[in-house]
Amino acid sequence: MRFAVAIASPPNFQHSKAFDEVAEGLHRTLLALGHDSVLTNRLDLDDRRTIVLGGNLLIRHGLEPPKNPIFYNLEQLGDDLPSMTLPAFSDLFRRYPTWDYSQANIERLAALGLPRPTYVPIGYVPELTRISPAPEDIDVLFYGASYERRYAILKDLHDRGLRVKWLSGVYGASRDAWIARSKIVLNIHYWQAKIFEITRVSYLLANRRAVVSERGDDPTLERDVEAGVAFADYGELVDRCVELLGDERARRELAERGYQAFSARSQADILHRALAGLKGVTHETAAPDDPRSDVRRKGDVRPDGKDQLADHQLRERQLFKHKFAPDRDLWLAKVKRNPEDARSVFFLAETSFQMGDFVDARKWYAHRVAMGGSDEEVYWAMYRLAESMVELGEPWPDVQEAYLKAWEFRPTRAEALYAIAFRCRAMQRYRRGYLFAQWAAEIPFPDDDLFVLGYFAEIYAWRATDEQATCAFWIGKHGEAFELCRRLLARPDIPDPDRQRIATNRDFSVPAMIEAAAPYPDTLVQSLIAGPGAADVTVSLVAGQDLQTTEHTINSFLNCCLDASRVKRFLVLDTGLSDSDRAKLLRRYGFIKFARSVLKDKPAAQLAQLRARVDGRLWLHLGEGWRFFAPENLITRLTAVLDAEPEVFQVGINFADAVKLTGASAAEQAIRRTSDTGRYLLTAMMATGPAMFDTARLDRAVGVEKIDPDPGRPPAARLRTASLDEVLCILGMPGQA
């Protein structure tokens, strides 16, 4: 059968990544069972049976369901789940074939008069055992959304002197790195249903991590792995963690038992049974009048002129009042009983803020600040007080003063400085925004603090630098803006929408970078004339009838190639220079050697002619008319790709063999990297633009006479090509290509 495993992924919503490992496990299992499967976030692959993860997100964000779906529910279906208030969410269980990971969920749906989903527990997939061991310098790791009952446990552990790390909104490789560093990973419930979070814990067990978990209300899920998970009631979690941290042998044995227990649950067997049950099942298509909200995308504007994304965020906040309102009432009652209860005041302010009640949030944050006590709580209350003032539209000078007071109270935190930079940029006060962003970017991540979650952790990782780069551009610091954007794009943890935006921002500075790379590099030219030393690379280019174009290529390459000292020979294939222009080039660039060609020669013939003059392994061909603009150890980087990929014979300099600025960057999942290569990817076509060849591989694979850089023709099936994930040169000037 043909399947798609699809994660419902609304625009600007990163938390869909919480389903990644379960989705990948399903996809790999389908392939192992002999099915045709793709892993995707598309819901329109009508020729495939689509297994959808995140049906609640599909409803909340108004995404159209596939024509032939199976909905795999991974939510805890308790009374406080916001999606349970939406009739369209319950309607999914009536209309479509549905799977569920929890027997407790199935019984709840049956009690509501809804069809029973097929029970499809989460099983083991060998490919998900992949987190490499690392030095364990974190005592307890927790990842998940902020909630008081979680905070209380983590704060207790933190106050006992343990190194505690709390992540929120961190997924993939970044989260895996923290998992590898952690002695214990802690699991604490968020929803009232208190169903064991096997969707999260299964990945930990598959990677032999020691897990301490709060006991829940679905014994079926816990029973199969109880030997390998340290279950404890809520009030015993802290002591259980401390106990295991004091006994490394017991901790290691727990992790191994967890792996053995979970790896015995074959996902292939589970999925085989589930698919067998689908035979003969029919499905419906959603009725056109289903009560769904519209899809909101940033920048969309409603007829009344308001931003649809902001409108959607407001509707989400209204939806989550179902979760937060009872909590708000609970904290308010506690504060009335004991006005000196600082913890209750803090979370009364937090729940008011989450509900969008910024008047009360402002009041209670101010009260928490006045109470003193925990420096971290006081700082956070001061910062949120300023945020509440923003939401209430208070005068900017007052808001800025509130932010600065928060930073002055705890100068090891960057959130307030970043907030000022962000709003200064929005008000086009770029110089001031630049200074505050630079200031924020210099503050290291506060490792000893507990309350640095989700989006706020990203401020230290990259968002402050992103603001600095944007403001740098607007105040004319183009070189700095360009390099900061490149540094950001080299990171593995930039969400893809932000990655594409940053790539576009980088390219705005390119005209200035081209101008900076244009001057004649006299010192470097003289060093190349003096002799190649231990150089090992042949560089070639094609010179047409325009002398200035050729000089632009040479100058820009030499100014940008920071390891040009590795150039052994510099060949120029003359396809039309006048005698006087040839003489000028020789006078200015005494290190070049000429090779004759004729105007009618095609690129393949030109390459073959140059190849005959190259006597070393590494050949970097620059083509004709290209202008470089990015300072880079270019030769080292290209060579490192060839060293890392023994089957690759050519590495293109530009991503997608671009001839002009594209504002694009490859998605992280397509990328490879080593310490010297930076981001690169394997490609299917031979590059026609500037590229490096391994001549031995080239000759062995295709032969000189068969070189054919036709972009529409792939190389022989056994060959590989690659490219860097950047555009580092363009053909001509911007706007001319």
XYZ file of C-alpha atoms in Angstrom:
737
model
C 0.000 0.000 0.000
C 0.995 3.639 -0.466
C 1.099 5.638 2.767
C 1.975 9.124 3.934
C 2.830 9.711 7.583
C 1.878 13.355 8.016
C 2.302 15.677 10.989
C -0.280 18.461 11.087
C 2.022 21.481 10.991
C 0.244 24.850 11.144
C 2.207 27.895 9.967
C 4.467 29.440 12.615
C 3.817 26.565 15.040
C 6.979 24.724 16.044
C 5.417 22.391 18.632
C 4.302 19.957 15.933
C 7.880 18.706 16.205
C 6.859 16.905 19.397
C 5.436 14.212 17.081
C 8.622 13.798 15.024
C 9.969 10.608 16.592
C 6.622 8.797 16.619
C 6.047 9.807 12.989
C 9.507 8.667 11.958
C 8.957 5.349 13.735
C 5.711 4.767 11.840
C 7.327 5.694 8.532
C 10.335 3.429 9.000
C 8.089 0.572 10.128
C 5.860 0.908 7.064
C 8.933 0.704 4.862
C 10.163 -2.354 6.766
C 6.771 -4.000 6.234
C 7.159 -3.537 2.478
C 4.869 -0.540 2.005
C 5.556 2.626 0.045
C 5.719 5.426 2.630
C 6.690 9.104 2.757
C 7.243 11.216 5.874
C 5.764 14.662 5.366
C 3.751 17.570 6.724
C 1.580 17.679 3.601
C -2.064 16.745 3.909
C -2.869 16.792 0.178
C -1.226 13.576 -1.049
C -4.524 12.227 -2.324
C -3.028 9.111 -3.892
C -1.842 7.851 -0.496
C -3.485 6.661 2.709
C -2.419 9.390 5.132
C -1.749 8.627 8.796
C -2.226 12.003 10.486
C -0.562 12.935 13.771
C -1.877 16.061 15.468
C -5.554 15.965 14.570
C -6.237 18.485 17.334
C -3.917 20.952 15.604
C -5.643 20.313 12.300
C -8.932 21.378 13.850
C -7.622 24.306 15.880
C -5.781 25.788 12.902
C -8.383 25.050 10.248
C -6.275 22.750 8.080
C -8.084 20.629 5.509
C -7.973 16.896 6.307
C -6.612 14.451 3.713
C -9.083 12.646 1.472
C -8.104 9.229 2.801
C -6.923 9.650 6.414
C -6.265 7.605 9.509
C -6.071 9.868 12.533
C -3.588 8.672 15.155
C -4.480 10.425 18.406
C -1.564 11.061 20.765
C -3.352 13.545 23.044
C -4.508 12.954 26.615
C -8.288 13.287 26.393
C -9.022 14.864 29.764
C -11.532 17.527 30.685
C -8.901 20.257 30.552
C -7.692 19.486 27.021
C -8.724 22.629 25.071
C -9.450 20.647 21.914
C -12.151 18.684 23.735
C -14.255 21.859 23.774
C -14.339 21.900 19.955
C -17.151 19.823 18.377
C -15.069 19.379 15.232
C -12.371 17.565 17.211
C -14.831 15.006 18.588
C -16.247 14.717 15.097
C -12.926 13.351 13.848
C -13.531 10.211 15.895
C -16.977 9.780 14.310
C -16.023 10.427 10.715
C -12.679 8.745 10.187
C -10.710 5.618 11.062
C -8.812 6.473 14.236
C -5.970 4.959 16.219
C -5.122 5.754 19.826
C -2.072 5.017 21.943
C -3.978 4.803 25.252
C -6.656 2.423 26.515
C -7.778 5.144 28.944
C -8.466 7.455 26.001
C -10.412 4.697 24.232
C -12.609 4.096 27.267
C -13.243 7.817 27.646
C -14.366 8.140 24.040
C -16.645 5.121 24.429
C -18.192 6.727 27.525
C -18.920 9.810 25.416
C -20.739 7.679 22.846
C -17.976 7.955 20.268
C -16.591 4.993 18.289
C -13.710 3.144 19.900
C -10.422 3.830 18.113
C -8.097 0.957 17.294
C -5.549 0.494 20.056
C -2.108 1.149 18.540
C 0.510 1.488 21.289
C 3.897 3.004 20.593
C 6.563 0.384 19.954
C 10.272 0.126 19.361
C 11.967 1.028 16.088
C 15.726 0.277 15.960
C 16.576 3.370 13.908
C 15.492 5.604 16.804
C 18.279 4.281 19.027
C 20.680 7.018 17.952
C 21.641 9.431 20.750
C 25.410 9.197 21.161
C 26.759 9.087 24.732
C 28.262 12.280 26.158
C 29.732 13.423 29.488
C 26.774 13.655 31.889
C 27.065 17.084 33.500
C 23.297 17.628 33.991
C 21.719 15.955 37.021
C 18.048 16.218 36.026
C 16.574 17.187 32.666
C 12.934 18.029 32.119
C 11.371 19.185 28.880
C 7.799 20.365 28.538
C 5.518 23.354 28.984
C 5.592 25.548 32.062
C 3.147 24.631 34.820
C 3.247 25.304 38.569
C 3.217 21.679 39.673
C 6.205 21.036 37.414
C 7.966 24.171 38.570
C 7.566 23.190 42.215
C 9.387 19.875 41.702
C 12.153 21.362 39.567
C 12.628 24.302 41.957
C 12.966 21.881 44.875
C 15.612 19.889 43.006
C 17.376 23.107 42.005
C 17.340 24.416 45.584
C 18.969 21.187 46.771
C 22.042 22.124 44.749
C 21.411 19.840 41.783
C 22.062 20.955 38.243
C 18.597 21.026 36.700
C 17.843 21.850 33.062
C 14.323 22.781 31.951
C 13.638 22.899 28.211
C 10.483 24.014 26.459
C 10.008 24.217 22.708
C 13.349 22.490 22.065
C 13.288 19.541 19.659
C 15.461 17.386 17.453
C 19.257 17.511 17.627
C 19.358 20.332 20.181
C 17.132 18.426 22.604
C 19.030 15.179 21.952
C 22.279 16.865 22.951
C 20.762 17.800 26.312
C 19.388 14.273 26.751
C 22.864 12.826 26.195
C 24.296 15.104 28.903
C 21.667 14.212 31.523
C 21.898 11.579 34.248
C 18.114 11.492 34.729
C 15.239 12.658 32.538
C 12.152 13.527 34.573
C 8.548 13.147 33.399
C 5.779 15.123 35.175
C 2.132 15.315 34.108
C 0.532 18.467 32.686
C -3.022 17.387 31.893
C -5.582 16.232 34.456
C -5.951 12.897 32.667
C -2.436 11.992 33.934
C -1.818 9.410 31.213
C 1.779 8.227 31.099
C 3.583 10.266 28.421
C 4.873 7.275 26.459
C 5.076 9.446 23.317
C 7.917 11.299 25.028
C 9.400 8.545 27.186
C 9.562 5.899 24.434
C 12.380 7.807 22.712
C 14.285 8.008 25.998
C 13.924 4.288 26.639
C 15.050 3.483 23.099
C 18.235 5.418 23.872
C 18.962 3.842 27.272
C 18.233 6.926 29.339
C 17.314 6.719 33.034
C 13.737 7.981 33.437
C 11.930 9.025 36.601
C 8.211 9.498 35.987
C 5.182 10.590 37.938
C 2.741 7.723 38.238
C -0.475 8.222 36.257
C -4.021 6.993 35.779
C -3.503 4.560 32.864
C -1.829 1.456 34.353
C -1.827 -0.325 30.973
C 0.727 2.069 29.539
C 2.933 1.850 32.635
C 2.784 -1.896 33.180
C 4.856 -2.913 30.130
C 7.797 -0.667 31.026
C 7.508 -0.516 34.816
C 10.712 -2.520 35.307
C 12.672 0.142 33.413
C 11.092 3.395 34.595
C 11.356 4.733 38.155
C 7.673 5.548 38.765
C 6.783 7.595 41.833
C 3.854 9.558 43.147
C 4.108 13.329 42.729
C 5.245 13.956 46.299
C 8.026 11.368 46.013
C 9.594 12.510 42.738
C 12.303 14.680 44.275
C 13.473 11.978 46.695
C 13.453 9.361 43.927
C 15.691 11.545 41.751
C 18.077 12.238 44.617
C 18.223 8.520 45.431
C 19.161 7.542 41.870
C 21.684 10.344 41.538
C 23.452 8.899 44.533
C 23.668 5.402 43.024
C 25.195 5.371 39.547
C 25.016 1.589 39.251
C 21.277 1.556 40.001
C 20.770 4.361 37.484
C 22.629 2.487 34.736
C 20.736 -0.718 35.465
C 17.428 1.175 35.334
C 18.326 2.610 31.922
C 19.273 -0.825 30.580
C 16.073 -2.445 31.915
C 14.082 0.352 30.304
C 15.714 -0.324 26.959
C 15.166 -4.074 27.227
C 11.506 -3.674 28.214
C 10.711 -1.172 25.480
C 12.722 -2.834 22.703
C 10.631 -5.965 23.247
C 7.594 -4.014 21.986
C 7.961 -4.366 18.223
C 6.429 -1.473 16.336
C 6.364 -3.699 13.264
C 4.129 -6.264 14.994
C 1.881 -3.545 16.390
C 1.491 -1.799 13.046
C 0.985 -5.050 11.142
C -2.017 -5.843 13.367
C -3.406 -2.319 13.046
C -3.204 -2.360 9.260
C -4.846 -5.758 9.095
C -7.819 -4.273 10.917
C -8.255 -1.609 8.242
C -9.407 -4.024 5.551
C -12.845 -3.158 4.358
C -13.022 0.062 6.372
C -14.610 2.949 4.566
C -14.049 6.596 5.254
C -15.866 9.863 4.821
C -14.806 13.233 3.585
C -15.389 16.171 5.889
C -18.606 18.011 5.189
C -18.052 21.471 3.739
C -19.931 23.140 6.593
C -17.788 21.652 9.390
C -17.200 24.257 12.137
C -13.523 25.031 11.529
C -11.451 28.167 11.882
C -9.597 29.695 8.945
C -5.900 29.025 8.450
C -3.912 32.015 9.683
C -0.632 33.010 8.142
C 1.665 35.823 9.104
C 1.027 38.836 6.954
C -2.500 37.838 5.943
C -4.891 40.703 6.455
C -8.589 40.432 7.160
C -11.094 42.720 5.447
C -11.130 44.877 8.585
C -7.375 45.406 8.239
C -6.230 43.416 11.284
C -3.376 40.908 11.206
C -4.840 37.404 10.939
C -1.955 35.868 12.868
C -2.591 38.167 15.828
C -6.286 37.315 15.557
C -5.470 33.601 15.603
C -3.224 34.013 18.667
C -6.106 35.722 20.434
C -8.430 32.840 19.560
C -5.846 30.344 20.828
C -5.644 32.257 24.088
C -9.418 32.162 24.384
C -9.357 28.410 23.746
C -6.765 27.805 26.446
C -8.832 29.674 29.023
C -10.519 26.316 29.411
C -7.230 25.126 30.906
C -6.102 28.284 32.704
C -9.307 29.679 34.221
C -9.604 27.019 36.955
C -5.936 27.494 37.791
C -6.397 31.257 38.034
C -9.303 30.783 40.412
C -7.257 28.345 42.500
C -4.317 30.753 42.859
C -6.630 33.664 43.616
C -8.274 31.674 46.419
C -4.851 30.787 47.851
C -3.719 34.404 47.757
C -6.876 35.536 49.540
C -6.245 32.966 52.253
C -2.585 33.883 52.554
C -1.540 37.198 50.948
C 2.120 36.429 51.794
C 2.208 33.250 49.717
C 4.753 34.407 47.114
C 4.483 31.262 44.978
C 0.712 31.625 44.650
C 1.036 35.318 43.774
C 3.624 34.454 41.118
C 1.446 31.852 39.428
C -1.690 33.957 39.776
C 0.160 36.581 37.724
C 1.380 33.948 35.239
C -2.056 32.421 34.623
C -3.581 35.890 34.259
C -0.940 36.693 31.639
C -1.559 33.413 29.796
C -5.270 34.180 29.692
C -4.691 37.652 28.248
C -5.923 39.424 31.379
C -3.071 41.912 31.368
C -4.635 44.296 33.854
C -4.623 41.619 36.561
C -1.284 40.273 35.363
C 0.278 43.721 35.748
C -1.169 44.073 39.238
C -0.030 40.678 40.506
C 3.414 40.854 38.919
C 3.955 44.212 40.649
C 2.811 42.637 43.923
C 5.245 39.731 43.447
C 8.112 42.143 42.801
C 7.338 44.019 46.001
C 7.380 40.765 48.014
C 11.047 40.040 47.184
C 12.495 36.598 47.871
C 13.726 34.370 45.050
C 15.793 36.567 42.734
C 14.836 34.547 39.691
C 11.101 34.797 40.401
C 11.414 38.529 41.106
C 13.293 39.084 37.851
C 10.714 37.163 35.874
C 7.906 39.127 37.521
C 9.663 42.390 36.623
C 10.121 41.284 33.021
C 6.513 40.100 32.694
C 5.348 43.344 34.264
C 6.987 45.218 31.394
C 5.437 42.786 28.894
C 2.009 43.425 30.408
C 2.544 47.146 30.032
C 3.288 46.603 26.337
C 0.055 44.642 25.915
C -1.868 47.418 27.667
C -0.429 50.063 25.322
C 1.327 52.088 28.000
C 3.773 54.844 26.888
C 7.034 53.484 25.520
C 9.324 55.478 27.865
C 7.561 53.874 30.846
C 7.769 50.422 29.267
C 11.457 50.811 28.462
C 12.170 51.916 32.021
C 10.378 48.813 33.322
C 12.477 46.569 31.048
C 15.688 48.265 32.154
C 14.785 47.856 35.815
C 14.352 44.137 35.205
C 17.765 43.903 33.539
C 19.440 45.997 36.251
C 18.000 43.649 38.878
C 19.461 40.587 37.117
C 22.088 41.619 34.537
C 22.841 37.976 33.726
C 19.514 37.810 31.849
C 19.043 39.094 28.302
C 15.269 38.959 27.764
C 14.602 42.598 28.716
C 17.424 43.953 26.538
C 16.230 41.859 23.632
C 12.676 43.138 24.095
C 13.918 46.741 23.907
C 15.942 45.962 20.765
C 12.963 44.247 19.139
C 10.661 47.193 19.760
C 13.259 49.801 18.785
C 13.623 48.061 15.415
C 9.839 48.002 15.018
C 9.847 51.781 15.655
C 12.740 52.190 13.125
C 15.119 53.337 15.855
C 17.786 51.103 14.373
C 20.913 52.510 16.014
C 19.423 52.184 19.479
C 18.046 48.742 18.580
C 21.488 47.671 17.402
C 23.128 48.646 20.695
C 20.576 46.810 22.836
C 20.648 43.725 20.592
C 24.441 43.625 20.681
C 24.313 43.969 24.444
C 21.803 41.113 24.720
C 23.767 38.879 22.335
C 26.878 39.170 24.516
C 25.115 37.706 27.571
C 25.792 33.953 27.846
C 23.022 31.484 28.569
C 22.335 31.545 32.340
C 23.098 27.889 33.024
C 22.395 28.161 36.738
C 18.907 29.630 36.281
C 15.858 27.387 36.120
C 13.247 29.572 34.473
C 14.614 30.012 30.905
C 12.103 28.284 28.674
C 11.245 27.850 25.027
C 11.330 31.058 23.057
C 13.360 32.790 25.766
C 16.181 30.242 25.518
C 16.335 31.075 21.803
C 17.143 34.694 22.677
C 20.516 33.562 24.007
C 21.053 31.015 21.246
C 20.280 33.176 18.202
C 17.403 35.649 18.391
C 19.429 38.508 19.912
C 22.069 38.045 17.200
C 19.293 38.011 14.602
C 18.079 41.412 15.857
C 21.648 42.723 15.886
C 22.129 41.640 12.267
C 18.898 43.278 11.115
C 19.661 46.582 12.841
C 23.272 46.452 11.617
C 21.995 46.416 8.044
C 19.776 49.431 8.594
C 22.622 51.518 10.044
C 24.986 50.646 7.199
C 27.078 47.956 8.917
C 26.695 45.654 5.933
C 29.784 43.535 6.528
C 28.727 42.827 10.103
C 25.113 42.140 9.099
C 26.285 39.721 6.410
C 28.639 37.801 8.703
C 26.104 37.609 11.544
C 23.499 36.179 9.181
C 26.001 33.618 7.899
C 26.853 32.637 11.462
C 23.179 32.136 12.240
C 22.590 30.079 9.094
C 25.430 27.750 10.094
C 23.505 26.726 13.213
C 21.492 23.484 13.207
C 18.710 24.776 15.481
C 17.198 27.614 13.419
C 13.532 26.859 12.553
C 13.132 26.602 8.799
C 10.863 29.675 8.332
C 13.398 31.778 10.254
C 16.245 30.190 8.294
C 14.740 31.325 4.981
C 14.058 34.807 6.359
C 17.640 35.131 7.616
C 18.969 33.934 4.250
C 16.975 36.686 2.560
C 18.265 39.266 5.059
C 21.836 38.121 4.404
C 21.443 38.778 0.690
C 20.345 42.390 1.221
C 23.949 43.153 2.194
C 25.511 41.496 -0.864
C 25.790 44.628 -3.084
C 27.925 46.254 -0.400
C 29.963 43.056 -0.019
C 30.586 42.926 -3.783
C 31.835 46.491 -3.692
C 34.134 45.657 -0.770
C 35.583 42.688 -2.680
C 36.287 44.663 -5.877
C 39.650 46.396 -5.182
C 42.906 45.062 -6.566
C 44.534 42.919 -3.795
C 48.099 44.115 -4.264
C 49.683 42.400 -1.240
C 48.132 39.027 -1.990
C 49.051 39.275 -5.669
C 52.675 39.886 -4.765
C 52.713 36.885 -2.423
C 51.321 34.643 -5.161
C 53.914 35.924 -7.629
C 56.660 35.165 -5.116
C 55.891 31.454 -5.205
C 53.327 28.825 -4.275
C 55.257 27.180 -1.436
C 53.394 24.033 -0.352
C 50.266 24.979 -2.304
C 48.257 22.109 -3.759
C 45.311 23.525 -5.719
C 44.946 24.555 -9.343
C 42.465 27.378 -9.942
C 41.103 28.097 -13.400
C 38.778 30.604 -14.989
C 37.581 31.567 -18.454
C 38.413 35.033 -19.800
C 36.166 36.411 -22.536
C 36.456 39.639 -24.487
C 35.705 41.913 -21.496
C 38.891 42.510 -19.493
C 37.045 44.208 -16.615
C 34.816 41.177 -16.080
C 37.878 38.934 -15.793
C 39.542 41.321 -13.327
C 36.378 41.406 -11.220
C 36.463 37.622 -10.969
C 40.143 37.479 -10.011
C 39.985 40.377 -7.538
C 36.833 39.206 -5.824
C 38.066 35.636 -5.578
C 41.406 36.655 -4.080
C 39.792 39.103 -1.645
C 37.237 36.543 -0.468
C 39.217 33.285 -0.535
C 40.959 33.551 2.824
C 43.113 30.502 2.111
C 44.226 31.554 -1.378
C 47.770 30.694 -0.286
C 46.807 27.109 -1.185
C 46.665 28.042 -4.905
C 49.550 26.366 -6.739
C 48.651 27.422 -10.300
C 46.197 29.930 -11.729
C 45.093 29.015 -15.271
C 43.195 31.446 -17.488
C 41.489 29.998 -20.558
C 41.509 32.813 -23.124
C 38.399 32.766 -25.309
C 38.623 36.263 -26.784
C 41.020 38.654 -25.058
C 42.879 41.135 -27.205
C 46.665 41.038 -27.187
C 46.772 44.276 -25.195
C 44.302 42.933 -22.608
C 46.366 39.757 -22.238
C 49.439 41.893 -21.612
C 47.563 43.976 -19.011
C 46.455 40.866 -17.162
C 49.994 39.507 -17.095
C 51.335 42.816 -15.778
C 48.736 43.019 -13.007
C 48.583 39.312 -12.131
C 52.013 37.906 -12.768
C 51.123 34.507 -11.345
C 48.576 33.546 -14.035
C 49.223 31.123 -16.890
C 47.270 31.326 -20.142
C 45.667 28.539 -22.131
C 44.280 29.243 -25.598
C 40.718 28.411 -26.661
C 38.411 29.461 -29.465
C 35.123 31.319 -29.278
C 33.095 28.388 -30.575
C 34.250 25.996 -27.846
C 31.397 24.791 -25.649
C 31.752 24.597 -21.841
C 32.436 20.853 -21.952
C 35.302 21.364 -24.382
C 36.678 24.217 -22.283
C 36.657 22.044 -19.183
C 38.373 19.197 -21.037
C 41.071 21.551 -22.287
C 41.690 22.905 -18.780
C 41.694 19.411 -17.271
C 44.600 18.497 -19.519
C 46.626 21.296 -17.871
C 45.831 20.302 -14.266
C 48.448 18.005 -12.754
C 47.229 17.742 -9.142
C 44.285 16.207 -7.324
C 42.390 19.427 -6.532
C 41.034 21.656 -9.279
C 38.877 24.694 -8.529
C 37.200 26.048 -11.648
C 35.724 29.555 -11.365
C 34.051 29.719 -14.778
C 33.527 33.065 -16.508
C 32.084 36.323 -15.198
C 31.560 35.354 -11.554
C 31.909 37.791 -8.660
C 32.649 36.532 -5.162
C 31.557 38.434 -2.093
C 31.760 36.214 1.023
C 35.028 35.970 2.997
C 35.627 32.238 3.504
C 38.335 29.590 3.808
C 36.855 28.405 0.571
C 39.496 25.923 -0.552
C 39.698 24.284 2.878
C 35.942 23.966 3.016
C 35.541 22.476 -0.461
C 38.430 20.066 0.112
C 36.910 18.958 3.413
C 33.695 17.982 1.617
C 35.660 15.853 -0.831
C 37.517 14.244 2.081
C 34.251 13.531 3.895
C 32.522 12.068 0.818
C 34.758 9.525 -0.990
C 32.235 9.074 -3.824
C 31.837 12.791 -4.589
C 33.887 14.082 -7.528
C 32.603 17.687 -7.651
C 31.548 20.229 -5.010
C 29.648 23.250 -6.258
C 30.166 26.526 -4.429
C 26.575 27.752 -4.753
C 23.526 26.027 -3.311
C 21.287 24.765 -6.139
C 23.980 25.922 -8.614
C 22.507 29.426 -8.368
C 23.708 32.178 -10.693
C 22.129 35.007 -8.687
C 20.960 35.712 -5.141
C 18.133 33.421 -4.112
C 17.564 34.163 -0.410
C 17.403 30.408 0.145
C 18.991 27.878 2.452
C 18.562 24.111 2.548
C 16.381 22.552 5.245
C 18.383 21.106 8.129
C 17.269 17.534 7.456
C 18.967 17.645 4.027
C 22.261 18.907 5.417
C 25.544 17.188 6.162
C 28.433 18.793 8.035
C 31.828 18.159 9.593
C 34.087 20.534 11.489
C 35.653 22.057 8.336
C 32.889 21.669 5.751
C 30.162 23.760 7.288
C 26.730 22.943 5.887
C 26.722 21.036 2.604
C 24.413 18.612 0.820
C 24.623 15.879 -1.773
C 23.165 16.784 -5.154
C 21.961 14.959 -8.243
C 23.270 17.239 -10.982
C 26.699 18.441 -12.012
C 27.232 22.126 -11.210
C 27.816 24.546 -14.076
C 28.945 27.374 -11.807
C 32.172 27.601 -9.779
C 33.085 24.214 -8.313
C 35.972 22.087 -7.088
C 36.859 18.743 -8.686
C 38.767 15.770 -7.368
C 40.531 15.043 -10.644
C 41.336 11.402 -9.902
C 37.705 10.616 -9.155
C 36.572 12.634 -12.152
C 38.873 10.755 -14.519
C 38.064 7.378 -13.036
C 34.334 8.001 -13.177
C 33.667 9.730 -16.479
C 36.910 10.476 -18.279
C 37.973 13.854 -19.575
C 36.243 13.441 -22.923
C 32.888 12.841 -21.210
C 32.766 15.922 -18.978
C 29.343 17.422 -19.577
C 28.101 20.157 -17.226
C 24.609 20.083 -18.685
C 22.321 20.938 -15.720
C 19.561 18.848 -17.239
C 21.651 15.708 -17.364
C 22.643 13.813 -14.215
C 26.109 12.287 -13.936
C 26.536 8.538 -14.165
C 24.495 6.704 -11.554
C 27.554 5.700 -9.551
C 28.862 9.289 -9.232
C 28.003 11.830 -6.598
C 28.121 15.594 -6.563
C 27.670 18.004 -3.697
C 27.322 21.701 -3.007
C 27.792 24.098 -0.149
C 24.592 25.422 1.395
C 25.253 29.025 0.462
C 25.385 31.375 -2.490
C 28.896 32.829 -2.290
C 29.221 34.306 -5.782
C 26.955 35.569 -8.543
C 27.184 35.817 -12.313
C 27.571 39.529 -13.048
C 26.118 42.193 -10.764
C 22.820 41.884 -8.810
C 19.923 42.418 -11.159
C 21.935 41.583 -14.283
C 21.641 37.770 -14.163
